[in-house]
Short mmCIF file of C-alpha atoms in Angstrom, two decimals:
data_model
loop_
_atom_site.label_atom_id
_atom_site.label_comp_id
_atom_site.label_asym_id
_atom_site.label_seq_id
_atom_site.Cartn_x
_atom_site.Cartn_y
_atom_site.Cartn_z
CA MET A 1 -6.69 -12.23 -59.22
CA TYR A 2 -9.57 -8.63 -59.11
CA LEU A 3 -8.23 -5.32 -58.59
CA ALA A 4 -10.63 -2.67 -57.03
CA LYS A 5 -12.62 -0.91 -59.89
CA ASN A 6 -12.51 2.76 -60.17
CA ARG A 7 -9.13 3.24 -57.51
CA GLU A 8 -7.90 6.76 -57.04
CA PRO A 9 -4.81 7.97 -57.98
CA ASN A 10 -1.85 6.75 -55.73
CA LYS A 11 -3.89 4.71 -53.70
CA PRO A 12 -2.57 0.84 -53.17
CA VAL A 13 -4.18 -1.46 -55.21
CA ALA A 14 -6.34 -3.29 -53.00
CA PHE A 15 -6.63 -7.26 -53.67
CA THR A 16 -10.24 -9.09 -53.06
CA GLY A 17 -11.23 -12.59 -54.51
CA PRO A 18 -10.08 -15.41 -54.11
CA ALA A 19 -6.53 -14.09 -53.84
CA THR A 20 -7.02 -12.37 -51.05
CA TYR A 21 -8.45 -15.74 -49.14
CA LEU A 22 -5.63 -17.40 -50.49
CA ILE A 23 -2.32 -15.59 -49.86
CA SER A 24 -4.29 -14.43 -46.12
CA THR A 25 -4.20 -18.42 -45.30
CA GLN A 26 -0.88 -18.94 -46.46
CA LEU A 27 -0.29 -16.01 -43.40
CA MET A 28 -2.11 -17.43 -40.42
CA ARG A 29 -0.23 -20.94 -41.01
CA LEU A 30 3.55 -19.47 -41.55
CA ALA A 31 2.14 -16.80 -38.06
CA SER A 32 1.05 -20.63 -36.29
CA ARG A 33 3.91 -22.64 -36.83
CA ARG A 34 6.29 -19.21 -35.81
CA PHE A 35 4.00 -19.72 -32.64
CA LEU A 36 4.50 -23.38 -32.36
CA LEU A 37 8.19 -23.41 -32.47
CA PHE A 38 8.57 -20.39 -29.88
CA SER A 39 6.13 -22.34 -27.90
CA LEU A 40 7.71 -25.47 -28.47
CA LEU A 41 11.70 -23.85 -27.60
CA LEU A 42 9.90 -22.03 -24.43
CA GLY A 43 8.49 -25.25 -23.50
CA SER A 44 11.89 -26.85 -23.65
CA GLU A 45 13.36 -24.10 -21.73
CA LEU A 46 10.67 -23.65 -18.64
CA LEU A 47 11.60 -27.99 -18.36
CA ALA A 48 15.36 -27.27 -18.24
CA GLY A 49 15.13 -24.76 -15.68
CA CYS A 50 12.86 -26.91 -13.52
CA GLY A 51 14.66 -30.06 -13.48
CA THR A 52 14.85 -31.98 -9.79
CA ARG A 53 17.87 -30.00 -7.88
CA TYR A 54 18.81 -33.82 -5.86
CA ALA A 55 21.32 -32.18 -3.68
CA ASP A 56 18.10 -29.43 -2.68
CA LEU A 57 15.76 -32.57 -1.33
CA PRO A 58 14.06 -33.10 1.62
CA THR A 59 15.14 -36.41 3.74
CA PHE A 60 11.78 -36.58 4.27
CA SER A 61 8.76 -36.46 1.65
CA ALA A 62 5.94 -33.17 2.40
CA ASP A 63 2.89 -35.20 1.46
CA HIS A 64 3.54 -38.19 3.74
CA GLN A 65 7.07 -37.29 6.25
CA LEU A 66 7.99 -40.45 4.69
CA LEU A 67 12.08 -41.60 4.11
CA GLN A 68 13.22 -40.19 0.40
CA LEU A 69 15.64 -42.54 -1.47
CA VAL A 70 17.21 -40.69 -4.64
CA VAL A 71 18.84 -44.04 -7.06
CA GLU A 72 21.96 -43.50 -8.68
CA MET A 73 23.00 -47.05 -10.08
CA PRO A 74 20.12 -48.79 -11.39
CA ALA A 75 19.79 -53.03 -9.76
CA GLY A 76 21.31 -55.08 -12.27
CA SER A 77 23.98 -52.36 -13.66
CA ASN A 78 27.37 -53.00 -13.29
CA HIS A 79 28.29 -49.57 -13.83
CA GLU A 80 28.65 -47.98 -11.41
CA LEU A 81 27.12 -44.09 -10.65
CA ARG A 82 27.35 -40.97 -8.84
CA TYR A 83 25.40 -37.90 -8.22
CA ASN A 84 27.10 -34.82 -8.82
CA PRO A 85 25.53 -31.66 -7.46
CA THR A 86 27.95 -29.37 -9.45
CA THR A 87 26.26 -30.93 -12.55
CA ASN A 88 23.18 -31.60 -11.18
CA GLU A 89 24.14 -35.12 -13.25
CA PHE A 90 24.60 -39.03 -12.74
CA GLU A 91 27.99 -39.55 -13.96
CA PRO A 92 30.43 -42.48 -14.39
CA ARG A 93 32.51 -43.63 -10.99
CA ARG A 94 35.42 -43.13 -12.39
CA LEU A 95 38.88 -45.09 -11.22
CA ALA A 96 42.34 -43.74 -12.39
CA GLY A 97 40.40 -42.61 -14.95
CA LEU A 98 38.34 -45.79 -16.26
CA GLU A 99 35.38 -45.93 -15.16
CA ALA A 100 34.09 -47.95 -12.25
CA VAL A 101 32.44 -51.57 -12.87
CA VAL A 102 31.24 -53.85 -10.59
CA GLU A 103 33.45 -57.24 -11.53
CA PHE A 104 31.22 -59.35 -9.88
CA LEU A 105 27.26 -60.38 -10.48
CA PRO A 106 24.80 -56.89 -10.96
CA ALA A 107 23.61 -54.67 -8.46
CA PRO A 108 20.91 -56.77 -5.92
CA GLY A 109 18.80 -53.84 -5.45
CA ASN A 110 18.63 -49.81 -6.27
CA LEU A 111 22.32 -47.82 -5.18
CA GLY A 112 21.04 -45.10 -4.08
CA PHE A 113 21.27 -42.21 -1.14
CA VAL A 114 19.43 -40.15 0.87
CA PRO A 115 18.80 -36.71 -0.21
CA GLY A 116 19.53 -34.17 3.18
CA THR A 117 22.34 -35.48 4.39
CA SER A 118 25.74 -35.12 5.04
CA GLY A 119 29.15 -36.84 6.45
CA ALA A 120 32.68 -37.76 5.30
CA ALA A 121 33.29 -41.41 4.17
CA VAL A 122 36.57 -40.67 5.22
CA PRO A 123 38.15 -38.39 7.75
CA GLY A 124 38.80 -35.18 6.11
CA GLY A 125 37.42 -36.12 2.65
CA PRO A 126 34.41 -34.90 1.00
CA SER A 127 30.89 -34.13 2.13
CA GLN A 128 28.62 -36.99 0.38
CA PRO A 129 25.27 -38.06 1.39
CA LEU A 130 23.98 -41.16 3.34
CA PRO A 131 25.03 -44.39 0.88
CA ALA A 132 21.41 -46.53 0.45
CA LEU A 133 20.31 -49.83 -1.27
CA LEU A 134 16.79 -49.98 -2.45
CA LEU A 135 15.37 -53.82 -2.41
CA ALA A 136 12.97 -53.12 -5.46
CA GLU A 137 12.69 -53.16 -8.85
CA SER A 138 15.08 -51.45 -11.14
CA GLN A 139 14.89 -48.32 -11.47
CA PRO A 140 16.60 -45.41 -13.49
CA ALA A 141 18.67 -43.25 -12.31
CA GLY A 142 17.73 -39.70 -10.80
CA THR A 143 14.48 -42.39 -9.35
CA ILE A 144 12.87 -40.43 -6.16
CA LEU A 145 11.32 -43.11 -4.12
CA GLU A 146 9.13 -43.19 -0.83
CA VAL A 147 10.95 -45.89 1.47
CA LEU A 148 11.10 -47.75 4.69
CA PRO A 149 14.26 -48.74 6.27
CA VAL A 150 14.46 -52.26 7.35
CA ALA A 151 18.02 -52.23 7.80
CA LEU A 152 22.11 -50.70 8.55
CA LEU A 153 24.49 -52.42 7.03
CA THR A 154 28.17 -51.59 7.88
CA LEU A 155 30.69 -51.79 5.79
CA ASP A 156 34.81 -52.03 6.63
CA VAL A 157 36.47 -50.56 3.12
CA ASN A 158 39.60 -50.23 3.34
CA GLY A 159 39.57 -49.71 7.03
CA GLN A 160 37.21 -47.34 6.68
CA LEU A 161 33.41 -47.45 8.22
CA GLN A 162 30.85 -47.59 6.09
CA PRO A 163 27.38 -47.70 6.68
CA ILE A 164 24.61 -48.40 4.01
CA LEU A 165 20.69 -47.59 4.87
CA VAL A 166 18.57 -50.90 3.85
CA ALA A 167 15.01 -49.88 2.06
CA VAL A 168 12.14 -50.99 0.73
CA PRO A 169 9.65 -49.30 -1.17
CA ALA A 170 6.72 -47.26 0.91
CA ARG A 171 3.96 -48.83 -1.46
CA PRO A 172 3.45 -52.45 -1.34
CA GLY A 173 2.81 -52.49 -4.65
CA GLN A 174 6.28 -51.17 -5.45
CA ARG A 175 7.75 -53.94 -2.91
CA ILE A 176 8.96 -57.02 -4.45
CA LEU A 177 9.44 -58.70 -0.90
CA PRO A 178 6.08 -58.27 0.35
CA ARG A 179 6.54 -58.98 3.62
CA ALA A 180 9.71 -57.62 4.50
CA THR A 181 8.64 -54.15 6.14
CA THR A 182 10.89 -54.39 9.13
CA TRP A 183 14.88 -56.48 10.10
CA VAL A 184 12.60 -58.73 12.10
CA SER A 185 10.17 -59.26 8.72
CA LEU A 186 12.80 -59.27 6.36
CA ASN A 187 14.47 -62.42 8.61
CA GLN A 188 11.48 -64.23 9.26
CA TYR A 189 10.43 -64.26 5.51
CA TYR A 190 13.38 -63.84 3.33
CA PRO A 191 16.85 -65.56 4.92
CA ASN A 192 18.69 -65.75 2.56
CA VAL A 193 18.54 -61.79 1.62
CA ARG A 194 20.87 -60.68 4.20
CA PRO A 195 23.89 -63.34 3.13
CA PHE A 196 23.77 -62.50 -0.58
CA LEU A 197 23.70 -59.03 -0.12
CA ASN A 198 26.88 -60.01 2.21
CA LEU A 199 28.36 -61.92 -0.70
CA TRP A 200 28.02 -59.26 -2.98
CA PHE A 201 29.38 -56.16 -1.20
CA ARG A 202 32.11 -58.26 -0.43
CA HIS A 203 33.18 -58.66 -3.50
CA ARG A 204 32.19 -55.34 -5.24
CA ALA A 205 35.00 -53.39 -4.30
CA PRO A 206 38.53 -55.03 -2.54
CA ASN A 207 39.13 -54.81 0.98
CA THR A 208 36.01 -54.94 2.08
CA ARG A 209 34.47 -57.00 4.95
CA ILE A 210 31.27 -56.29 6.37
CA VAL A 211 31.26 -54.84 9.95
CA GLY A 212 27.48 -56.04 11.20
CA TRP A 213 24.15 -55.25 10.70
CA LYS A 214 21.77 -53.67 12.59
CA ASP A 215 17.63 -53.08 12.69
CA GLU A 216 15.23 -50.56 11.59
CA GLN A 217 15.51 -48.22 14.21
CA ALA A 218 19.36 -48.18 13.72
CA ALA A 219 18.75 -46.80 10.46
CA SER A 220 16.35 -44.32 11.69
CA GLN A 221 18.24 -42.85 13.52
CA GLU A 222 21.91 -42.77 11.25
CA VAL A 223 19.60 -40.45 9.28
CA ARG A 224 19.14 -38.61 11.54
CA ARG A 225 22.46 -38.36 12.47
CA TRP A 226 23.82 -37.93 8.87
CA MET A 227 20.90 -35.00 7.99
CA LYS A 228 22.08 -31.21 7.30
#
């Protein structure tokens, strides 16, 4: 370590040479680490604060004005998830305090809802968005997709009518039924889809029966009727 020569009395010692360089380098590294940590913490807080509010999503996409769908229960799962607008989380559906599990084959598509819609499943009951089924590969809960409606399925669950919008991805590359873009083409090219869905929904929950199917125009009208 080097000391400054000919220093005046009571004047602080000035460090020069290799010691000064070493101390400066260590201080710069420490400051850099603290800045990096601060940036990471700030970034995580900003990301958390900018999370998608699914309850505030529009029914139609801003870019292409196509119908949107939010996935709740991925295809291939037996565990029912529901979106909670209060917590903005996808939570297990509960029956008598237990997580609801479909005691049949896994979901044949991605179950979810159409954002920006609201209606009561049971007269006088709480409002909920229009239920939807996306015929596509499994998507994680919270996935938002532009879709094309191809049908409207109506169920009778414990004496209450429940409409379900049936849709396919708007992007051709995301479709598993590439020719199905309308009710007619769905039945023409994939005639076994409807009876398979009938079978699954009848066994999804007790006391469920199929009321009927309608085309994509009826599905679009149902969306309009449910829009907020």
